[in-house]
PDB file of C-alpha atoms in Angstrom:
ATOM      1  CA  UNK A   1       0.000   0.000   0.000  1.00 41.00           C
ATOM      2  CA  UNK A   2       1.253   3.536  -0.649  1.00 36.00           C
ATOM      3  CA  UNK A   3       3.243   5.230   2.069  1.00 36.00           C
ATOM      4  CA  UNK A   4       1.394   8.251   3.473  1.00 37.00           C
ATOM      5  CA  UNK A   5       1.758   9.173   7.109  1.00 36.00           C
ATOM      6  CA  UNK A   6       0.011  12.541   7.127  1.00 35.00           C
ATOM      7  CA  UNK A   7      -2.662  13.117   9.768  1.00 35.00           C
ATOM      8  CA  UNK A   8      -5.702  15.333   9.334  1.00 35.00           C
ATOM      9  CA  UNK A   9      -7.626  16.302  12.458  1.00 34.00           C
ATOM     10  CA  UNK A  10     -11.323  15.475  12.537  1.00 38.00           C
ATOM     11  CA  UNK A  11     -14.066  14.708  15.005  1.00 39.00           C
ATOM     12  CA  UNK A  12     -14.279  11.370  16.777  1.00 45.00           C
ATOM     13  CA  UNK A  13     -11.230  10.747  18.969  1.00 50.00           C
ATOM     14  CA  UNK A  14      -9.864   7.271  19.640  1.00 48.00           C
ATOM     15  CA  UNK A  15     -11.821   5.190  22.152  1.00 45.00           C
ATOM     16  CA  UNK A  16      -8.892   2.897  22.960  1.00 49.00           C
ATOM     17  CA  UNK A  17      -6.557   1.629  25.637  1.00 57.00           C
ATOM     18  CA  UNK A  18      -2.787   1.750  25.528  1.00 59.00           C
ATOM     19  CA  UNK A  19      -2.725   4.229  22.629  1.00 63.00           C
ATOM     20  CA  UNK A  20       0.659   5.799  22.073  1.00 56.00           C
ATOM     21  CA  UNK A  21      -0.653   8.556  19.748  1.00 62.00           C
ATOM     22  CA  UNK A  22      -3.834  10.628  19.588  1.00 82.00           C
ATOM     23  CA  UNK A  23      -5.819   9.637  16.511  1.00 90.00           C
ATOM     24  CA  UNK A  24      -9.172  10.769  15.163  1.00 92.00           C
ATOM     25  CA  UNK A  25     -11.675   9.691  12.550  1.00 94.00           C
ATOM     26  CA  UNK A  26     -10.466  11.088   9.244  1.00 94.00           C
ATOM     27  CA  UNK A  27      -6.755  10.822  10.043  1.00 94.00           C
ATOM     28  CA  UNK A  28      -4.752   9.187   7.260  1.00 94.00           C
ATOM     29  CA  UNK A  29      -1.758   6.890   7.587  1.00 94.00           C
ATOM     30  CA  UNK A  30      -0.052   4.400   5.266  1.00 94.00           C
ATOM     31  CA  UNK A  31      -2.500   5.035   2.436  1.00 94.00           C
ATOM     32  CA  UNK A  32      -5.618   4.386   4.512  1.00 96.00           C
ATOM     33  CA  UNK A  33      -7.767   6.340   6.934  1.00 97.00           C
ATOM     34  CA  UNK A  34      -9.599   5.996  10.240  1.00 97.00           C
ATOM     35  CA  UNK A  35     -13.370   5.714  10.444  1.00 97.00           C
ATOM     36  CA  UNK A  36     -15.614   5.654  13.495  1.00 96.00           C
ATOM     37  CA  UNK A  37     -17.584   2.394  13.577  1.00 96.00           C
ATOM     38  CA  UNK A  38     -20.006   2.170  16.498  1.00 92.00           C
ATOM     39  CA  UNK A  39     -17.762   4.389  18.637  1.00 91.00           C
ATOM     40  CA  UNK A  40     -14.525   2.534  17.876  1.00 92.00           C
ATOM     41  CA  UNK A  41     -11.841   3.697  15.465  1.00 96.00           C
ATOM     42  CA  UNK A  42     -11.049   1.336  12.591  1.00 96.00           C
ATOM     43  CA  UNK A  43      -8.374   1.870   9.978  1.00 97.00           C
ATOM     44  CA  UNK A  44      -9.304   0.885   6.439  1.00 98.00           C
ATOM     45  CA  UNK A  45      -7.998   1.118   2.898  1.00 97.00           C
ATOM     46  CA  UNK A  46     -10.210   1.816  -0.104  1.00 97.00           C
ATOM     47  CA  UNK A  47      -9.066   1.395  -3.677  1.00 96.00           C
ATOM     48  CA  UNK A  48      -9.777  -0.082  -7.069  1.00 95.00           C
ATOM     49  CA  UNK A  49     -12.474   0.994  -9.498  1.00 95.00           C
ATOM     50  CA  UNK A  50     -14.972   3.364  -7.823  1.00 95.00           C
ATOM     51  CA  UNK A  51     -17.647   1.997 -10.151  1.00 95.00           C
ATOM     52  CA  UNK A  52     -16.768  -1.642  -9.500  1.00 96.00           C
ATOM     53  CA  UNK A  53     -18.581  -4.157  -7.329  1.00 97.00           C
ATOM     54  CA  UNK A  54     -17.791  -3.459  -3.649  1.00 98.00           C
ATOM     55  CA  UNK A  55     -15.511  -6.203  -2.333  1.00 98.00           C
ATOM     56  CA  UNK A  56     -14.408  -6.417   1.299  1.00 98.00           C
ATOM     57  CA  UNK A  57     -11.189  -8.264   2.190  1.00 98.00           C
ATOM     58  CA  UNK A  58     -11.255  -9.667   5.749  1.00 98.00           C
ATOM     59  CA  UNK A  59      -7.912 -10.490   7.409  1.00 96.00           C
ATOM     60  CA  UNK A  60      -7.237 -13.230   9.939  1.00 92.00           C
ATOM     61  CA  UNK A  61      -5.750 -13.440  13.445  1.00 90.00           C
ATOM     62  CA  UNK A  62      -2.407 -11.697  14.098  1.00 88.00           C
ATOM     63  CA  UNK A  63      -2.847 -10.074  10.672  1.00 92.00           C
ATOM     64  CA  UNK A  64      -3.670  -6.770   9.002  1.00 93.00           C
ATOM     65  CA  UNK A  65      -4.576  -5.305   5.619  1.00 95.00           C
ATOM     66  CA  UNK A  66      -0.931  -5.685   4.589  1.00 94.00           C
ATOM     67  CA  UNK A  67      -1.406  -9.446   4.220  1.00 95.00           C
ATOM     68  CA  UNK A  68      -3.723  -8.687   1.283  1.00 97.00           C
ATOM     69  CA  UNK A  69      -1.068  -6.739  -0.641  1.00 94.00           C
ATOM     70  CA  UNK A  70      -1.004  -9.046  -3.659  1.00 95.00           C
ATOM     71  CA  UNK A  71      -4.809  -9.198  -3.792  1.00 96.00           C
ATOM     72  CA  UNK A  72      -5.226  -5.424  -3.541  1.00 95.00           C
ATOM     73  CA  UNK A  73      -3.210  -5.026  -6.727  1.00 92.00           C
ATOM     74  CA  UNK A  74      -4.677  -7.998  -8.573  1.00 94.00           C
ATOM     75  CA  UNK A  75      -8.343  -7.481  -7.703  1.00 95.00           C
ATOM     76  CA  UNK A  76      -8.117  -3.749  -8.388  1.00 94.00           C
ATOM     77  CA  UNK A  77      -6.929  -4.580 -11.898  1.00 92.00           C
ATOM     78  CA  UNK A  78      -9.991  -6.845 -12.226  1.00 94.00           C
ATOM     79  CA  UNK A  79     -12.261  -3.807 -11.844  1.00 95.00           C
ATOM     80  CA  UNK A  80     -13.462  -4.334  -8.280  1.00 97.00           C
ATOM     81  CA  UNK A  81     -13.979  -1.629  -5.652  1.00 97.00           C
ATOM     82  CA  UNK A  82     -11.947  -2.777  -2.639  1.00 98.00           C
ATOM     83  CA  UNK A  83     -12.514  -2.121   1.058  1.00 98.00           C
ATOM     84  CA  UNK A  84      -9.858  -3.519   3.402  1.00 98.00           C
ATOM     85  CA  UNK A  85     -10.691  -2.872   7.096  1.00 98.00           C
ATOM     86  CA  UNK A  86      -8.553  -3.746  10.106  1.00 97.00           C
ATOM     87  CA  UNK A  87     -10.376  -4.983  13.191  1.00 96.00           C
ATOM     88  CA  UNK A  88      -9.915  -3.440  16.626  1.00 94.00           C
ATOM     89  CA  UNK A  89      -6.426  -4.278  17.910  1.00 94.00           C
ATOM     90  CA  UNK A  90      -5.157  -5.377  14.486  1.00 95.00           C
ATOM     91  CA  UNK A  91      -2.827  -3.471  12.184  1.00 93.00           C
ATOM     92  CA  UNK A  92      -3.356   0.270  12.533  1.00 95.00           C
ATOM     93  CA  UNK A  93      -6.605  -0.010  14.520  1.00 94.00           C
ATOM     94  CA  UNK A  94      -6.226   0.738  18.255  1.00 94.00           C
ATOM     95  CA  UNK A  95      -7.253  -1.869  20.787  1.00 93.00           C
ATOM     96  CA  UNK A  96     -10.124  -1.499  23.269  1.00 90.00           C
ATOM     97  CA  UNK A  97     -10.484  -2.584  26.884  1.00 87.00           C
ATOM     98  CA  UNK A  98     -12.396  -5.813  26.232  1.00 86.00           C
ATOM     99  CA  UNK A  99     -11.599  -9.388  25.360  1.00 88.00           C
ATOM    100  CA  UNK A 100     -12.212 -10.518  21.801  1.00 90.00           C
ATOM    101  CA  UNK A 101     -14.795 -12.976  20.553  1.00 91.00           C
ATOM    102  CA  UNK A 102     -15.791 -14.132  17.098  1.00 93.00           C
ATOM    103  CA  UNK A 103     -19.291 -12.817  17.750  1.00 95.00           C
ATOM    104  CA  UNK A 104     -18.034  -9.320  18.645  1.00 94.00           C
ATOM    105  CA  UNK A 105     -15.707  -9.278  15.635  1.00 95.00           C
ATOM    106  CA  UNK A 106     -18.566 -10.333  13.388  1.00 97.00           C
ATOM    107  CA  UNK A 107     -20.744  -7.560  14.808  1.00 96.00           C
ATOM    108  CA  UNK A 108     -17.978  -5.038  14.093  1.00 96.00           C
ATOM    109  CA  UNK A 109     -17.708  -6.313  10.525  1.00 98.00           C
ATOM    110  CA  UNK A 110     -21.471  -5.952  10.061  1.00 98.00           C
ATOM    111  CA  UNK A 111     -21.333  -2.401  11.436  1.00 97.00           C
ATOM    112  CA  UNK A 112     -18.520  -1.586   8.985  1.00 98.00           C
ATOM    113  CA  UNK A 113     -20.552  -2.928   6.067  1.00 98.00           C
ATOM    114  CA  UNK A 114     -23.588  -0.917   7.136  1.00 98.00           C
ATOM    115  CA  UNK A 115     -21.888   2.392   7.935  1.00 97.00           C
ATOM    116  CA  UNK A 116     -18.944   2.491   5.512  1.00 97.00           C
ATOM    117  CA  UNK A 117     -19.662   0.246   2.514  1.00 98.00           C
ATOM    118  CA  UNK A 118     -23.371   1.012   2.543  1.00 96.00           C
ATOM    119  CA  UNK A 119     -24.555  -1.576   0.011  1.00 96.00           C
ATOM    120  CA  UNK A 120     -24.338  -5.348  -0.565  1.00 97.00           C
ATOM    121  CA  UNK A 121     -20.749  -6.448  -1.052  1.00 98.00           C
ATOM    122  CA  UNK A 122     -18.646  -9.448  -1.942  1.00 98.00           C
ATOM    123  CA  UNK A 123     -16.823 -10.810   1.107  1.00 98.00           C
ATOM    124  CA  UNK A 124     -13.382 -12.391   0.712  1.00 98.00           C
ATOM    125  CA  UNK A 125     -12.116 -13.848   3.986  1.00 98.00           C
ATOM    126  CA  UNK A 126      -8.859 -15.542   4.861  1.00 97.00           C
ATOM    127  CA  UNK A 127      -8.368 -17.738   7.955  1.00 95.00           C
ATOM    128  CA  UNK A 128     -10.377 -16.184  10.836  1.00 95.00           C
ATOM    129  CA  UNK A 129     -11.581 -13.580   8.352  1.00 97.00           C
ATOM    130  CA  UNK A 130     -13.263 -16.374   6.414  1.00 98.00           C
ATOM    131  CA  UNK A 131     -15.113 -17.478   9.550  1.00 97.00           C
ATOM    132  CA  UNK A 132     -16.388 -13.925  10.003  1.00 97.00           C
ATOM    133  CA  UNK A 133     -17.402 -13.718   6.349  1.00 98.00           C
ATOM    134  CA  UNK A 134     -19.558 -16.822   6.669  1.00 98.00           C
ATOM    135  CA  UNK A 135     -21.071 -15.654   9.959  1.00 98.00           C
ATOM    136  CA  UNK A 136     -21.974 -12.323   8.351  1.00 98.00           C
ATOM    137  CA  UNK A 137     -23.508 -14.095   5.352  1.00 98.00           C
ATOM    138  CA  UNK A 138     -25.636 -16.188   7.719  1.00 98.00           C
ATOM    139  CA  UNK A 139     -26.743 -13.299   9.953  1.00 98.00           C
ATOM    140  CA  UNK A 140     -27.148 -10.568   7.324  1.00 98.00           C
ATOM    141  CA  UNK A 141     -27.702 -11.973   3.841  1.00 98.00           C
ATOM    142  CA  UNK A 142     -28.931  -8.537   2.770  1.00 98.00           C
ATOM    143  CA  UNK A 143     -25.365  -7.222   3.084  1.00 98.00           C
ATOM    144  CA  UNK A 144     -23.695  -9.969   1.046  1.00 98.00           C
ATOM    145  CA  UNK A 145     -23.471 -10.653  -2.696  1.00 98.00           C
ATOM    146  CA  UNK A 146     -20.891 -13.439  -3.058  1.00 98.00           C
ATOM    147  CA  UNK A 147     -18.410 -15.004  -0.645  1.00 98.00           C
ATOM    148  CA  UNK A 148     -14.903 -16.443  -0.973  1.00 98.00           C
ATOM    149  CA  UNK A 149     -13.541 -18.390   2.011  1.00 98.00           C
ATOM    150  CA  UNK A 150      -9.810 -19.177   2.119  1.00 98.00           C
ATOM    151  CA  UNK A 151      -7.868 -21.564   4.341  1.00 96.00           C
ATOM    152  CA  UNK A 152     -10.182 -21.757   7.347  1.00 95.00           C
ATOM    153  CA  UNK A 153     -11.976 -24.212   9.594  1.00 95.00           C
ATOM    154  CA  UNK A 154     -15.344 -23.761  11.283  1.00 97.00           C
ATOM    155  CA  UNK A 155     -14.699 -26.112  14.211  1.00 96.00           C
ATOM    156  CA  UNK A 156     -11.879 -28.110  15.778  1.00 91.00           C
ATOM    157  CA  UNK A 157     -12.683 -31.129  13.590  1.00 93.00           C
ATOM    158  CA  UNK A 158     -11.206 -29.146  10.697  1.00 93.00           C
ATOM    159  CA  UNK A 159      -7.828 -28.413  12.308  1.00 90.00           C
ATOM    160  CA  UNK A 160      -4.762 -30.032  10.762  1.00 85.00           C
ATOM    161  CA  UNK A 161      -1.917 -28.069  12.347  1.00 70.00           C
ATOM    162  CA  UNK A 162      -1.602 -28.986  16.006  1.00 65.00           C
ATOM    163  CA  UNK A 163       2.084 -28.030  15.987  1.00 72.00           C
ATOM    164  CA  UNK A 164       1.356 -24.348  15.383  1.00 76.00           C
ATOM    165  CA  UNK A 165      -1.188 -24.165  18.203  1.00 76.00           C
ATOM    166  CA  UNK A 166       1.237 -25.951  20.542  1.00 81.00           C
ATOM    167  CA  UNK A 167       3.890 -23.324  19.745  1.00 85.00           C
ATOM    168  CA  UNK A 168       1.347 -20.559  20.266  1.00 82.00           C
ATOM    169  CA  UNK A 169       0.241 -21.900  23.673  1.00 82.00           C
ATOM    170  CA  UNK A 170       3.862 -22.467  24.754  1.00 86.00           C
ATOM    171  CA  UNK A 171       4.819 -18.936  23.637  1.00 90.00           C
ATOM    172  CA  UNK A 172       7.620 -20.168  21.432  1.00 90.00           C
ATOM    173  CA  UNK A 173      10.171 -17.293  21.501  1.00 92.00           C
ATOM    174  CA  UNK A 174      10.780 -17.235  17.740  1.00 92.00           C
ATOM    175  CA  UNK A 175       7.031 -17.174  17.000  1.00 90.00           C
ATOM    176  CA  UNK A 176       6.355 -14.491  19.620  1.00 90.00           C
ATOM    177  CA  UNK A 177       9.077 -12.201  18.286  1.00 93.00           C
ATOM    178  CA  UNK A 178       7.904 -12.671  14.695  1.00 91.00           C
ATOM    179  CA  UNK A 179       4.357 -11.674  15.659  1.00 92.00           C
ATOM    180  CA  UNK A 180       5.568  -8.852  17.923  1.00 92.00           C
ATOM    181  CA  UNK A 181       7.615  -7.302  15.133  1.00 92.00           C
ATOM    182  CA  UNK A 182       4.674  -7.255  12.753  1.00 90.00           C
ATOM    183  CA  UNK A 183       2.341  -5.793  15.380  1.00 90.00           C
ATOM    184  CA  UNK A 184       4.675  -2.999  16.490  1.00 91.00           C
ATOM    185  CA  UNK A 185       5.377  -1.923  12.909  1.00 91.00           C
ATOM    186  CA  UNK A 186       1.757  -0.783  12.431  1.00 92.00           C
ATOM    187  CA  UNK A 187      -0.086  -0.406  15.732  1.00 91.00           C
ATOM    188  CA  UNK A 188      -0.796   3.040  17.244  1.00 93.00           C
ATOM    189  CA  UNK A 189      -0.799   1.425  20.703  1.00 91.00           C
ATOM    190  CA  UNK A 190       2.241   1.315  22.965  1.00 90.00           C
ATOM    191  CA  UNK A 191       4.787  -1.391  22.057  1.00 91.00           C
ATOM    192  CA  UNK A 192       4.264  -3.146  25.401  1.00 92.00           C
ATOM    193  CA  UNK A 193       0.558  -3.609  24.573  1.00 93.00           C
ATOM    194  CA  UNK A 194       1.546  -6.522  22.348  1.00 90.00           C
ATOM    195  CA  UNK A 195       1.505  -8.832  25.379  1.00 91.00           C
ATOM    196  CA  UNK A 196      -2.218  -8.129  25.775  1.00 92.00           C
ATOM    197  CA  UNK A 197      -2.816  -8.596  22.042  1.00 89.00           C
ATOM    198  CA  UNK A 198      -1.051 -11.960  22.181  1.00 90.00           C
ATOM    199  CA  UNK A 199      -3.166 -13.043  25.159  1.00 91.00           C
ATOM    200  CA  UNK A 200      -6.413 -12.091  23.420  1.00 89.00           C
ATOM    201  CA  UNK A 201      -5.418 -13.712  20.130  1.00 88.00           C
ATOM    202  CA  UNK A 202      -4.221 -16.932  21.746  1.00 88.00           C
ATOM    203  CA  UNK A 203      -7.453 -17.218  23.746  1.00 87.00           C
ATOM    204  CA  UNK A 204      -9.543 -16.648  20.613  1.00 87.00           C
ATOM    205  CA  UNK A 205      -7.693 -19.339  18.663  1.00 84.00           C
ATOM    206  CA  UNK A 206      -7.582 -21.766  21.591  1.00 84.00           C
ATOM    207  CA  UNK A 207     -11.324 -21.582  22.307  1.00 78.00           C
ATOM    208  CA  UNK A 208     -12.702 -21.667  18.796  1.00 81.00           C
ATOM    209  CA  UNK A 209     -14.291 -21.471  16.432  1.00 94.00           C
ATOM    210  CA  UNK A 210     -16.756 -24.262  17.205  1.00 95.00           C
ATOM    211  CA  UNK A 211     -19.629 -23.983  14.738  1.00 97.00           C
ATOM    212  CA  UNK A 212     -21.335 -27.141  13.439  1.00 97.00           C
ATOM    213  CA  UNK A 213     -21.271 -27.105   9.640  1.00 98.00           C
ATOM    214  CA  UNK A 214     -25.007 -27.819   9.486  1.00 98.00           C
ATOM    215  CA  UNK A 215     -25.665 -24.317  10.899  1.00 97.00           C
ATOM    216  CA  UNK A 216     -24.653 -22.840   7.538  1.00 98.00           C
ATOM    217  CA  UNK A 217     -27.125 -24.732   5.379  1.00 98.00           C
ATOM    218  CA  UNK A 218     -29.214 -21.540   5.266  1.00 97.00           C
ATOM    219  CA  UNK A 219     -26.459 -19.428   3.651  1.00 98.00           C
ATOM    220  CA  UNK A 220     -27.623 -19.014   0.066  1.00 97.00           C
ATOM    221  CA  UNK A 221     -25.012 -16.556  -1.241  1.00 98.00           C
ATOM    222  CA  UNK A 222     -22.811 -18.153  -3.922  1.00 98.00           C
ATOM    223  CA  UNK A 223     -19.720 -19.202  -1.960  1.00 98.00           C
ATOM    224  CA  UNK A 224     -16.323 -20.495  -3.038  1.00 98.00           C
ATOM    225  CA  UNK A 225     -14.478 -22.560  -0.407  1.00 98.00           C
ATOM    226  CA  UNK A 226     -10.795 -22.324  -1.368  1.00 98.00           C
ATOM    227  CA  UNK A 227      -8.376 -24.746   0.306  1.00 97.00           C
ATOM    228  CA  UNK A 228      -4.602 -25.256   0.268  1.00 96.00           C
ATOM    229  CA  UNK A 229      -3.422 -28.825  -0.228  1.00 95.00           C
ATOM    230  CA  UNK A 230      -0.788 -28.411   2.521  1.00 93.00           C
ATOM    231  CA  UNK A 231      -2.673 -25.981   4.771  1.00 90.00           C
ATOM    232  CA  UNK A 232      -3.833 -26.033   8.398  1.00 90.00           C
ATOM    233  CA  UNK A 233      -7.323 -27.243   7.476  1.00 95.00           C
ATOM    234  CA  UNK A 234      -8.407 -30.798   6.687  1.00 95.00           C
ATOM    235  CA  UNK A 235      -9.503 -30.982   3.057  1.00 97.00           C
ATOM    236  CA  UNK A 236     -12.413 -33.198   4.065  1.00 97.00           C
ATOM    237  CA  UNK A 237     -13.675 -30.422   6.337  1.00 97.00           C
ATOM    238  CA  UNK A 238     -13.508 -27.810   3.579  1.00 98.00           C
ATOM    239  CA  UNK A 239     -15.282 -30.103   1.128  1.00 98.00           C
ATOM    240  CA  UNK A 240     -17.985 -30.900   3.684  1.00 98.00           C
ATOM    241  CA  UNK A 241     -18.611 -27.175   4.187  1.00 98.00           C
ATOM    242  CA  UNK A 242     -18.852 -26.563   0.442  1.00 98.00           C
ATOM    243  CA  UNK A 243     -21.396 -29.398   0.179  1.00 98.00           C
ATOM    244  CA  UNK A 244     -23.387 -28.008   3.128  1.00 98.00           C
ATOM    245  CA  UNK A 245     -23.774 -24.594   1.503  1.00 98.00           C
ATOM    246  CA  UNK A 246     -26.690 -24.589  -0.981  1.00 97.00           C
ATOM    247  CA  UNK A 247     -24.599 -22.642  -3.505  1.00 97.00           C
ATOM    248  CA  UNK A 248     -21.167 -23.733  -2.346  1.00 98.00           C
ATOM    249  CA  UNK A 249     -18.290 -24.493  -4.717  1.00 98.00           C
ATOM    250  CA  UNK A 250     -14.927 -26.048  -3.845  1.00 98.00           C
ATOM    251  CA  UNK A 251     -11.374 -25.537  -5.110  1.00 98.00           C
ATOM    252  CA  UNK A 252      -7.970 -26.808  -3.990  1.00 98.00           C
ATOM    253  CA  UNK A 253      -4.716 -25.097  -4.934  1.00 98.00           C
ATOM    254  CA  UNK A 254      -1.153 -26.212  -4.207  1.00 97.00           C
ATOM    255  CA  UNK A 255       0.228 -24.308  -1.244  1.00 96.00           C
ATOM    256  CA  UNK A 256       0.042 -23.728   2.505  1.00 94.00           C
ATOM    257  CA  UNK A 257      -2.007 -21.591   4.894  1.00 93.00           C
ATOM    258  CA  UNK A 258      -0.521 -18.421   3.377  1.00 94.00           C
ATOM    259  CA  UNK A 259      -1.766 -19.345  -0.088  1.00 96.00           C
ATOM    260  CA  UNK A 260      -2.783 -15.766  -1.096  1.00 96.00           C
ATOM    261  CA  UNK A 261       0.788 -14.606  -0.426  1.00 96.00           C
ATOM    262  CA  UNK A 262       2.462 -17.649  -1.964  1.00 96.00           C
ATOM    263  CA  UNK A 263       0.417 -17.925  -5.144  1.00 96.00           C
ATOM    264  CA  UNK A 264      -1.422 -14.710  -6.076  1.00 97.00           C
ATOM    265  CA  UNK A 265      -1.042 -15.675  -9.743  1.00 97.00           C
ATOM    266  CA  UNK A 266      -3.392 -18.596  -9.018  1.00 97.00           C
ATOM    267  CA  UNK A 267      -5.565 -17.099  -6.289  1.00 98.00           C
ATOM    268  CA  UNK A 268      -6.406 -13.721  -7.837  1.00 97.00           C
ATOM    269  CA  UNK A 269      -7.803 -14.909 -11.201  1.00 97.00           C
ATOM    270  CA  UNK A 270      -9.798 -17.632  -9.456  1.00 97.00           C
ATOM    271  CA  UNK A 271     -11.318 -15.172  -6.978  1.00 98.00           C
ATOM    272  CA  UNK A 272     -12.066 -12.458  -9.545  1.00 97.00           C
ATOM    273  CA  UNK A 273     -13.657 -14.945 -11.976  1.00 97.00           C
ATOM    274  CA  UNK A 274     -15.872 -16.416  -9.231  1.00 98.00           C
ATOM    275  CA  UNK A 275     -16.989 -12.964  -8.101  1.00 98.00           C
ATOM    276  CA  UNK A 276     -17.896 -12.110 -11.687  1.00 96.00           C
ATOM    277  CA  UNK A 277     -19.908 -15.275 -12.376  1.00 93.00           C
ATOM    278  CA  UNK A 278     -20.527 -18.650 -10.797  1.00 86.00           C
ATOM    279  CA  UNK A 279     -18.920 -21.598 -12.645  1.00 90.00           C
ATOM    280  CA  UNK A 280     -21.177 -24.030 -14.547  1.00 91.00           C
ATOM    281  CA  UNK A 281     -22.896 -26.680 -12.444  1.00 88.00           C
ATOM    282  CA  UNK A 282     -23.551 -29.357 -15.048  1.00 88.00           C
ATOM    283  CA  UNK A 283     -22.021 -30.764 -18.196  1.00 87.00           C
ATOM    284  CA  UNK A 284     -23.708 -32.879 -20.796  1.00 80.00           C
ATOM    285  CA  UNK A 285     -22.333 -33.993 -24.177  1.00 83.00           C
TER     286      UNK A 285
END
């Protein structure tokens, strides 16, 4: 994303804890700006074709809009209007004095769609962002056009990477420092607030998600479930979800959990083509 660290004063001061700098709605930094969403400041980036279909990219845990860098370029070229928000306590968005839950994060995403996007949008979610995308599509179908879900599981039956979660729970020093460095490079909160961010993130990942796949049989939005063949999700789980969704489709690409970073040349055309039109369902000679 373009480098731009100017700040423009506006109404709506940060409602946050541990903030190192005073920020307001309307301030701009790193090519994006702050918006007030239900009394909390969220940083977001908007780009692409202003006349294109609104498409919201939803990041995962320990992540930010920066993880979508290759998709921002590729999907913009495909003629989409992109919105890339960062949840409370992620990326440039300041944290608040409350623990995190998937339900609260989903509510914040819905509020962003209502107050900022303002019309039905495509949702493209990666990892925990994919869980939120599906929860939004279930709760508020009026806000959703199409959905792409990447590299995610909806319950513990879908997990296939126990080693990562063991390292996370044990606070493996190399993993902690890697995550700390990424957090401190973008966050407006004090550097020492990372310890609280780690605690909240680890608790969120440890305790969930735990949603039975059958709960999503009512989601009618055309949905592509995109899996990596060497990811952290069991392929059987992803396929079962795609078959549960009335208009679900399924694709597997070679790669790992960071598939959008590893293979944007495969991911971007697949996503943009699905958002433009659903693939054929039948073939007959």
